């Protein structure tokens, strides 16, 4: 089990360039998330997905697009990169809990994180 | 407006002593709380959680306490070890309050340094 993997680990872009970050999980999780972490800001949710073919906006979605064409993959795209998007990006996934007892007893909404992608936009 | 606050950016303790990390929240809809640990150049890893129907949850050296009336939770690490040195994030979700379901709101983190 690789858990949650992210590609690439590092990337440097010039302003205006585009790129796609790939997240893959092999735990059959329904929920997937993209966060960014900036110094002194904690983790902020960009977009998330509650299942294959679905996506939703998080706290800071502007400038990003996502797609969840396969259950195991969640892609984060930057169409026109800006220096403000310099950050460390983390992908996470979690199980869809089956019910009330499952939720309280097993902590199945625990999110499992990938190792991160460090992106610099010049 | 920050809904989950970790007011201490850093904490330094001696090996073998107790580490106490604090977290406050403002959203009364939050009913499930988690602590994550993060080492440099790695993703956060789940440490321990607590639901709002409990006031304490223990897992080995780690104990989380929840005071709902004060909207405050704390993580106790006893005894502290040098390998515990990391950034600790507090997170909260509104699992059954009709809120954000599986979305987590994170604090800014506290850097714990355990000195040998």
PDB file of C-alpha atoms in Angstrom:
ATOM      1  CA  UNK A   1       0.000   0.000   0.000  1.00  0.00           C
ATOM      2  CA  UNK A   2       1.553   3.270  -1.137  1.00  0.00           C
ATOM      3  CA  UNK A   3      -1.179   5.334   0.550  1.00  0.00           C
ATOM      4  CA  UNK A   4      -1.400   8.811  -0.967  1.00  0.00           C
ATOM      5  CA  UNK A   5       1.218   9.793  -3.536  1.00  0.00           C
ATOM      6  CA  UNK A   6       1.793  13.134  -5.231  1.00  0.00           C
ATOM      7  CA  UNK A   7       3.548  14.002  -8.468  1.00  0.00           C
ATOM      8  CA  UNK A   8       5.781  15.986  -8.859  1.00  0.00           C
ATOM      9  CA  UNK A   9       7.577  16.645  -5.576  1.00  0.00           C
ATOM     10  CA  UNK A  10       9.035  19.967  -6.710  1.00  0.00           C
ATOM     11  CA  UNK A  11       8.291  22.345  -9.558  1.00  0.00           C
ATOM     12  CA  UNK A  12       9.340  25.841 -10.596  1.00  0.00           C
ATOM     13  CA  UNK A  13       7.060  27.748 -12.959  1.00  0.00           C
ATOM     14  CA  UNK A  14       7.169  31.120 -14.591  1.00  0.00           C
ATOM     15  CA  UNK A  15       4.222  33.472 -14.214  1.00  0.00           C
ATOM     16  CA  UNK A  16       1.515  32.562 -16.723  1.00  0.00           C
ATOM     17  CA  UNK A  17       2.589  28.959 -17.207  1.00  0.00           C
ATOM     18  CA  UNK A  18       0.209  26.112 -16.549  1.00  0.00           C
ATOM     19  CA  UNK A  19       0.668  22.795 -14.824  1.00  0.00           C
ATOM     20  CA  UNK A  20      -1.196  19.879 -13.299  1.00  0.00           C
ATOM     21  CA  UNK A  21      -0.484  18.252  -9.955  1.00  0.00           C
ATOM     22  CA  UNK A  22      -1.432  14.608  -9.693  1.00  0.00           C
ATOM     23  CA  UNK A  23      -2.657  12.887  -6.543  1.00  0.00           C
ATOM     24  CA  UNK A  24      -3.220   9.150  -6.382  1.00  0.00           C
ATOM     25  CA  UNK A  25      -4.503   6.969  -3.547  1.00  0.00           C
ATOM     26  CA  UNK A  26      -4.735   3.194  -3.354  1.00  0.00           C
ATOM     27  CA  UNK A  27      -6.970   2.950  -0.271  1.00  0.00           C
ATOM     28  CA  UNK A  28     -10.276   3.040  -2.178  1.00  0.00           C
ATOM     29  CA  UNK A  29     -11.240   6.264  -0.403  1.00  0.00           C
ATOM     30  CA  UNK A  30     -14.256   8.181  -1.629  1.00  0.00           C
ATOM     31  CA  UNK A  31     -13.194  11.637  -0.459  1.00  0.00           C
ATOM     32  CA  UNK A  32     -10.160  13.483  -1.784  1.00  0.00           C
ATOM     33  CA  UNK A  33      -8.857  16.968  -1.001  1.00  0.00           C
ATOM     34  CA  UNK A  34      -6.329  19.532  -2.117  1.00  0.00           C
ATOM     35  CA  UNK A  35      -4.793  21.891   0.447  1.00  0.00           C
ATOM     36  CA  UNK A  36      -2.139  24.532   0.336  1.00  0.00           C
ATOM     37  CA  UNK A  37       0.168  25.361   3.198  1.00  0.00           C
ATOM     38  CA  UNK A  38       1.765  28.759   3.502  1.00  0.00           C
ATOM     39  CA  UNK A  39       4.044  30.004   6.291  1.00  0.00           C
ATOM     40  CA  UNK A  40       1.983  31.026   9.320  1.00  0.00           C
ATOM     41  CA  UNK A  41      -1.275  30.066   7.605  1.00  0.00           C
ATOM     42  CA  UNK A  42      -1.800  26.409   8.411  1.00  0.00           C
ATOM     43  CA  UNK A  43      -3.533  24.254   5.791  1.00  0.00           C
ATOM     44  CA  UNK A  44      -6.269  25.783   3.657  1.00  0.00           C
ATOM     45  CA  UNK A  45      -8.685  23.732   1.577  1.00  0.00           C
ATOM     46  CA  UNK A  46      -8.613  24.530  -2.151  1.00  0.00           C
ATOM     47  CA  UNK A  47     -11.036  21.989  -3.640  1.00  0.00           C
ATOM     48  CA  UNK A  48     -12.393  18.636  -2.628  1.00  0.00           C
ATOM     49  CA  UNK A  49     -14.280  15.692  -4.110  1.00  0.00           C
ATOM     50  CA  UNK A  50     -16.872  13.451  -2.476  1.00  0.00           C
ATOM     51  CA  UNK A  51     -16.645  10.798  -5.178  1.00  0.00           C
ATOM     52  CA  UNK A  52     -15.660   9.995  -8.733  1.00  0.00           C
ATOM     53  CA  UNK A  53     -16.907  12.642 -11.150  1.00  0.00           C
ATOM     54  CA  UNK A  54     -17.672  15.206  -8.424  1.00  0.00           C
ATOM     55  CA  UNK A  55     -15.756  18.270  -7.248  1.00  0.00           C
ATOM     56  CA  UNK A  56     -16.515  21.182  -4.943  1.00  0.00           C
ATOM     57  CA  UNK A  57     -14.875  24.449  -3.921  1.00  0.00           C
ATOM     58  CA  UNK A  58     -13.093  24.821  -0.656  1.00  0.00           C
ATOM     59  CA  UNK A  59     -11.840  27.879   1.163  1.00  0.00           C
ATOM     60  CA  UNK A  60      -9.396  29.232  -1.456  1.00  0.00           C
ATOM     61  CA  UNK A  61     -10.456  27.912  -4.907  1.00  0.00           C
ATOM     62  CA  UNK A  62      -9.617  30.906  -7.103  1.00  0.00           C
ATOM     63  CA  UNK A  63      -6.972  30.242  -9.760  1.00  0.00           C
ATOM     64  CA  UNK A  64      -7.295  26.456  -9.493  1.00  0.00           C
ATOM     65  CA  UNK A  65      -9.334  23.779 -11.226  1.00  0.00           C
ATOM     66  CA  UNK A  66      -9.714  20.116 -10.333  1.00  0.00           C
ATOM     67  CA  UNK A  67     -10.924  16.893 -11.871  1.00  0.00           C
ATOM     68  CA  UNK A  68     -11.787  13.469 -10.461  1.00  0.00           C
ATOM     69  CA  UNK A  69     -12.236  11.265 -13.513  1.00  0.00           C
ATOM     70  CA  UNK A  70     -11.138   8.135 -11.649  1.00  0.00           C
ATOM     71  CA  UNK A  71     -11.821   7.312  -8.021  1.00  0.00           C
ATOM     72  CA  UNK A  72      -8.151   6.906  -7.207  1.00  0.00           C
ATOM     73  CA  UNK A  73      -6.922  10.133  -8.825  1.00  0.00           C
ATOM     74  CA  UNK A  74      -7.512  13.793  -8.052  1.00  0.00           C
ATOM     75  CA  UNK A  75      -5.871  16.377 -10.298  1.00  0.00           C
ATOM     76  CA  UNK A  76      -5.183  20.008  -9.419  1.00  0.00           C
ATOM     77  CA  UNK A  77      -4.612  22.392 -12.311  1.00  0.00           C
ATOM     78  CA  UNK A  78      -3.167  25.859 -12.468  1.00  0.00           C
ATOM     79  CA  UNK A  79      -4.127  27.441 -15.782  1.00  0.00           C
ATOM     80  CA  UNK A  80      -2.059  30.605 -15.457  1.00  0.00           C
ATOM     81  CA  UNK A  81       0.305  30.459 -12.507  1.00  0.00           C
ATOM     82  CA  UNK A  82       0.865  33.536 -10.343  1.00  0.00           C
ATOM     83  CA  UNK A  83       3.561  34.227  -7.708  1.00  0.00           C
ATOM     84  CA  UNK A  84       0.778  34.152  -5.057  1.00  0.00           C
ATOM     85  CA  UNK A  85       0.393  30.448  -5.819  1.00  0.00           C
ATOM     86  CA  UNK A  86       3.888  29.700  -4.545  1.00  0.00           C
ATOM     87  CA  UNK A  87       3.156  27.232  -1.789  1.00  0.00           C
ATOM     88  CA  UNK A  88       3.354  23.636  -0.646  1.00  0.00           C
ATOM     89  CA  UNK A  89       0.399  21.636  -1.910  1.00  0.00           C
ATOM     90  CA  UNK A  90      -0.936  18.618  -0.050  1.00  0.00           C
ATOM     91  CA  UNK A  91      -3.414  16.070  -1.257  1.00  0.00           C
ATOM     92  CA  UNK A  92      -5.439  13.993   1.194  1.00  0.00           C
ATOM     93  CA  UNK A  93      -8.066  11.279   1.096  1.00  0.00           C
ATOM     94  CA  UNK A  94     -10.584   9.842   3.538  1.00  0.00           C
ATOM     95  CA  UNK A  95     -13.128   7.058   3.816  1.00  0.00           C
ATOM     96  CA  UNK A  96     -16.832   7.713   3.404  1.00  0.00           C
ATOM     97  CA  UNK A  97     -18.258   6.590   6.724  1.00  0.00           C
ATOM     98  CA  UNK A  98     -21.105   4.149   6.603  1.00  0.00           C
ATOM     99  CA  UNK A  99     -23.217   5.575   9.371  1.00  0.00           C
ATOM    100  CA  UNK A 100     -23.583   7.140  12.784  1.00  0.00           C
ATOM    101  CA  UNK A 101     -21.897   4.399  14.741  1.00  0.00           C
ATOM    102  CA  UNK A 102     -19.111   4.054  12.253  1.00  0.00           C
ATOM    103  CA  UNK A 103     -18.451   7.737  12.351  1.00  0.00           C
ATOM    104  CA  UNK A 104     -18.258   8.075  16.110  1.00  0.00           C
ATOM    105  CA  UNK A 105     -16.433   4.852  16.768  1.00  0.00           C
ATOM    106  CA  UNK A 106     -13.741   4.533  14.201  1.00  0.00           C
ATOM    107  CA  UNK A 107     -12.773   8.026  13.169  1.00  0.00           C
ATOM    108  CA  UNK A 108     -13.250   7.112   9.556  1.00  0.00           C
ATOM    109  CA  UNK A 109     -13.220  10.708   8.437  1.00  0.00           C
ATOM    110  CA  UNK A 110      -9.536  10.814   9.290  1.00  0.00           C
ATOM    111  CA  UNK A 111      -7.717  12.306   6.345  1.00  0.00           C
ATOM    112  CA  UNK A 112      -4.529  10.708   5.095  1.00  0.00           C
ATOM    113  CA  UNK A 113      -2.061  13.069   3.475  1.00  0.00           C
ATOM    114  CA  UNK A 114       0.470  12.768   0.686  1.00  0.00           C
ATOM    115  CA  UNK A 115       4.068  14.013   1.035  1.00  0.00           C
ATOM    116  CA  UNK A 116       3.403  17.344  -0.660  1.00  0.00           C
ATOM    117  CA  UNK A 117       4.453  19.249  -3.787  1.00  0.00           C
ATOM    118  CA  UNK A 118       6.589  22.339  -3.369  1.00  0.00           C
ATOM    119  CA  UNK A 119       5.676  24.814  -6.115  1.00  0.00           C
ATOM    120  CA  UNK A 120       7.512  28.047  -6.811  1.00  0.00           C
ATOM    121  CA  UNK A 121       6.124  30.564  -9.274  1.00  0.00           C
ATOM    122  CA  UNK A 122       8.632  33.173 -10.435  1.00  0.00           C
TER     123      UNK A 122
ATOM    124  CA  UNK B   1     -12.146  34.959  10.677  1.00  0.00           C
ATOM    125  CA  UNK B   2     -10.075  32.121  12.039  1.00  0.00           C
ATOM    126  CA  UNK B   3     -12.340  29.408  13.410  1.00  0.00           C
ATOM    127  CA  UNK B   4      -9.568  27.216  14.830  1.00  0.00           C
ATOM    128  CA  UNK B   5      -6.804  28.985  16.707  1.00  0.00           C
ATOM    129  CA  UNK B   6      -3.475  27.772  17.964  1.00  0.00           C
ATOM    130  CA  UNK B   7      -2.143  30.812  19.736  1.00  0.00           C
ATOM    131  CA  UNK B   8       1.316  29.450  20.521  1.00  0.00           C
ATOM    132  CA  UNK B   9       3.472  29.284  17.390  1.00  0.00           C
ATOM    133  CA  UNK B  10       6.129  27.328  19.247  1.00  0.00           C
ATOM    134  CA  UNK B  11       6.749  25.351  22.424  1.00  0.00           C
ATOM    135  CA  UNK B  12       9.987  23.991  23.856  1.00  0.00           C
ATOM    136  CA  UNK B  13      10.128  21.268  26.537  1.00  0.00           C
ATOM    137  CA  UNK B  14      12.700  18.967  28.075  1.00  0.00           C
ATOM    138  CA  UNK B  15      12.754  15.280  27.265  1.00  0.00           C
ATOM    139  CA  UNK B  16      10.685  13.306  29.762  1.00  0.00           C
ATOM    140  CA  UNK B  17       8.505  16.241  30.694  1.00  0.00           C
ATOM    141  CA  UNK B  18       4.906  16.889  29.676  1.00  0.00           C
ATOM    142  CA  UNK B  19       4.108  18.818  26.502  1.00  0.00           C
ATOM    143  CA  UNK B  20       0.761  20.619  26.417  1.00  0.00           C
ATOM    144  CA  UNK B  21      -0.450  22.026  23.119  1.00  0.00           C
ATOM    145  CA  UNK B  22      -3.572  24.152  23.112  1.00  0.00           C
ATOM    146  CA  UNK B  23      -6.283  24.856  20.578  1.00  0.00           C
ATOM    147  CA  UNK B  24      -9.367  27.083  20.703  1.00  0.00           C
ATOM    148  CA  UNK B  25     -12.299  27.140  18.323  1.00  0.00           C
ATOM    149  CA  UNK B  26     -15.115  29.588  17.717  1.00  0.00           C
ATOM    150  CA  UNK B  27     -17.590  27.610  15.589  1.00  0.00           C
ATOM    151  CA  UNK B  28     -20.095  25.885  17.873  1.00  0.00           C
ATOM    152  CA  UNK B  29     -21.035  23.544  15.003  1.00  0.00           C
ATOM    153  CA  UNK B  30     -17.700  21.724  15.304  1.00  0.00           C
ATOM    154  CA  UNK B  31     -18.199  18.335  16.918  1.00  0.00           C
ATOM    155  CA  UNK B  32     -15.163  16.312  15.929  1.00  0.00           C
ATOM    156  CA  UNK B  33     -11.570  17.307  16.588  1.00  0.00           C
ATOM    157  CA  UNK B  34      -8.277  15.908  15.417  1.00  0.00           C
ATOM    158  CA  UNK B  35      -4.580  16.454  15.972  1.00  0.00           C
ATOM    159  CA  UNK B  36      -2.081  15.974  13.183  1.00  0.00           C
ATOM    160  CA  UNK B  37       1.700  15.882  13.420  1.00  0.00           C
ATOM    161  CA  UNK B  38       3.924  17.119  10.630  1.00  0.00           C
ATOM    162  CA  UNK B  39       7.637  16.619  10.142  1.00  0.00           C
ATOM    163  CA  UNK B  40       9.576  18.848   7.703  1.00  0.00           C
ATOM    164  CA  UNK B  41       9.204  17.861   4.037  1.00  0.00           C
ATOM    165  CA  UNK B  42       6.473  15.340   4.870  1.00  0.00           C
ATOM    166  CA  UNK B  43       2.695  15.399   4.824  1.00  0.00           C
ATOM    167  CA  UNK B  44       0.701  15.683   8.059  1.00  0.00           C
ATOM    168  CA  UNK B  45      -0.049  12.388   9.790  1.00  0.00           C
ATOM    169  CA  UNK B  46      -3.070  11.689  11.962  1.00  0.00           C
ATOM    170  CA  UNK B  47      -2.289  11.487  15.668  1.00  0.00           C
ATOM    171  CA  UNK B  48      -5.450  11.355  17.751  1.00  0.00           C
ATOM    172  CA  UNK B  49      -9.055  12.510  17.636  1.00  0.00           C
ATOM    173  CA  UNK B  50     -12.001  13.165  19.918  1.00  0.00           C
ATOM    174  CA  UNK B  51     -15.727  13.560  19.352  1.00  0.00           C
ATOM    175  CA  UNK B  52     -17.831  16.074  21.222  1.00  0.00           C
ATOM    176  CA  UNK B  53     -19.624  13.386  23.220  1.00  0.00           C
ATOM    177  CA  UNK B  54     -16.351  12.741  25.070  1.00  0.00           C
ATOM    178  CA  UNK B  55     -14.111  14.967  27.133  1.00  0.00           C
ATOM    179  CA  UNK B  56     -10.987  12.829  26.988  1.00  0.00           C
ATOM    180  CA  UNK B  57      -9.359  10.366  24.625  1.00  0.00           C
ATOM    181  CA  UNK B  58      -6.097   8.594  25.314  1.00  0.00           C
ATOM    182  CA  UNK B  59      -3.708   6.718  23.047  1.00  0.00           C
ATOM    183  CA  UNK B  60      -0.433   5.709  24.617  1.00  0.00           C
ATOM    184  CA  UNK B  61       1.579   8.814  25.467  1.00  0.00           C
ATOM    185  CA  UNK B  62      -0.980  11.091  23.811  1.00  0.00           C
ATOM    186  CA  UNK B  63      -4.149  12.386  25.467  1.00  0.00           C
ATOM    187  CA  UNK B  64      -6.581  14.902  24.074  1.00  0.00           C
ATOM    188  CA  UNK B  65      -8.901  16.822  26.376  1.00  0.00           C
ATOM    189  CA  UNK B  66     -12.005  18.658  25.188  1.00  0.00           C
ATOM    190  CA  UNK B  67     -13.777  21.429  27.115  1.00  0.00           C
ATOM    191  CA  UNK B  68     -16.868  22.198  25.072  1.00  0.00           C
ATOM    192  CA  UNK B  69     -18.120  25.017  27.254  1.00  0.00           C
ATOM    193  CA  UNK B  70     -14.807  26.825  26.811  1.00  0.00           C
ATOM    194  CA  UNK B  71     -14.459  25.726  23.171  1.00  0.00           C
ATOM    195  CA  UNK B  72     -10.967  24.545  24.019  1.00  0.00           C
ATOM    196  CA  UNK B  73      -8.986  21.408  23.473  1.00  0.00           C
ATOM    197  CA  UNK B  74      -5.510  20.395  24.424  1.00  0.00           C
ATOM    198  CA  UNK B  75      -3.040  17.679  23.503  1.00  0.00           C
ATOM    199  CA  UNK B  76      -0.865  16.253  26.272  1.00  0.00           C
ATOM    200  CA  UNK B  77       2.248  14.254  25.469  1.00  0.00           C
ATOM    201  CA  UNK B  78       3.729  12.371  28.406  1.00  0.00           C
ATOM    202  CA  UNK B  79       6.624  11.742  28.519  1.00  0.00           C
ATOM    203  CA  UNK B  80       7.893  13.915  25.702  1.00  0.00           C
ATOM    204  CA  UNK B  81      10.592  12.459  23.464  1.00  0.00           C
ATOM    205  CA  UNK B  82      12.959  14.146  20.987  1.00  0.00           C
ATOM    206  CA  UNK B  83      11.186  12.295  18.153  1.00  0.00           C
ATOM    207  CA  UNK B  84       8.028  14.206  19.056  1.00  0.00           C
ATOM    208  CA  UNK B  85       9.627  17.400  17.741  1.00  0.00           C
ATOM    209  CA  UNK B  86       7.339  18.457  14.894  1.00  0.00           C
ATOM    210  CA  UNK B  87       4.579  20.888  13.981  1.00  0.00           C
ATOM    211  CA  UNK B  88       1.229  19.931  15.518  1.00  0.00           C
ATOM    212  CA  UNK B  89      -1.985  20.982  13.819  1.00  0.00           C
ATOM    213  CA  UNK B  90      -5.356  21.069  15.493  1.00  0.00           C
ATOM    214  CA  UNK B  91      -8.308  20.449  13.149  1.00  0.00           C
ATOM    215  CA  UNK B  92     -12.077  20.437  13.510  1.00  0.00           C
ATOM    216  CA  UNK B  93     -15.086  19.307  11.540  1.00  0.00           C
ATOM    217  CA  UNK B  94     -18.872  19.518  11.809  1.00  0.00           C
ATOM    218  CA  UNK B  95     -19.682  15.858  11.306  1.00  0.00           C
ATOM    219  CA  UNK B  96     -23.210  15.721  12.627  1.00  0.00           C
ATOM    220  CA  UNK B  97     -24.122  19.347  12.969  1.00  0.00           C
ATOM    221  CA  UNK B  98     -25.281  19.729   9.389  1.00  0.00           C
ATOM    222  CA  UNK B  99     -22.158  21.722   8.658  1.00  0.00           C
ATOM    223  CA  UNK B 100     -19.238  20.898   6.455  1.00  0.00           C
ATOM    224  CA  UNK B 101     -19.333  17.143   7.010  1.00  0.00           C
ATOM    225  CA  UNK B 102     -15.949  15.801   6.036  1.00  0.00           C
ATOM    226  CA  UNK B 103     -14.141  19.098   5.526  1.00  0.00           C
ATOM    227  CA  UNK B 104     -11.537  19.905   8.125  1.00  0.00           C
ATOM    228  CA  UNK B 105     -10.661  23.377   9.360  1.00  0.00           C
ATOM    229  CA  UNK B 106      -7.054  23.580  10.519  1.00  0.00           C
ATOM    230  CA  UNK B 107      -5.268  25.808  12.965  1.00  0.00           C
ATOM    231  CA  UNK B 108      -1.954  27.408  12.031  1.00  0.00           C
ATOM    232  CA  UNK B 109       0.093  24.868  13.924  1.00  0.00           C
ATOM    233  CA  UNK B 110       2.463  24.820  16.897  1.00  0.00           C
ATOM    234  CA  UNK B 111       6.111  23.866  16.509  1.00  0.00           C
ATOM    235  CA  UNK B 112       7.081  21.556  19.367  1.00  0.00           C
ATOM    236  CA  UNK B 113      10.761  21.133  20.163  1.00  0.00           C
ATOM    237  CA  UNK B 114      11.733  18.453  22.673  1.00  0.00           C
ATOM    238  CA  UNK B 115      15.261  18.964  23.937  1.00  0.00           C
ATOM    239  CA  UNK B 116      17.372  15.957  24.986  1.00  0.00           C
TER     240      UNK B 116
END
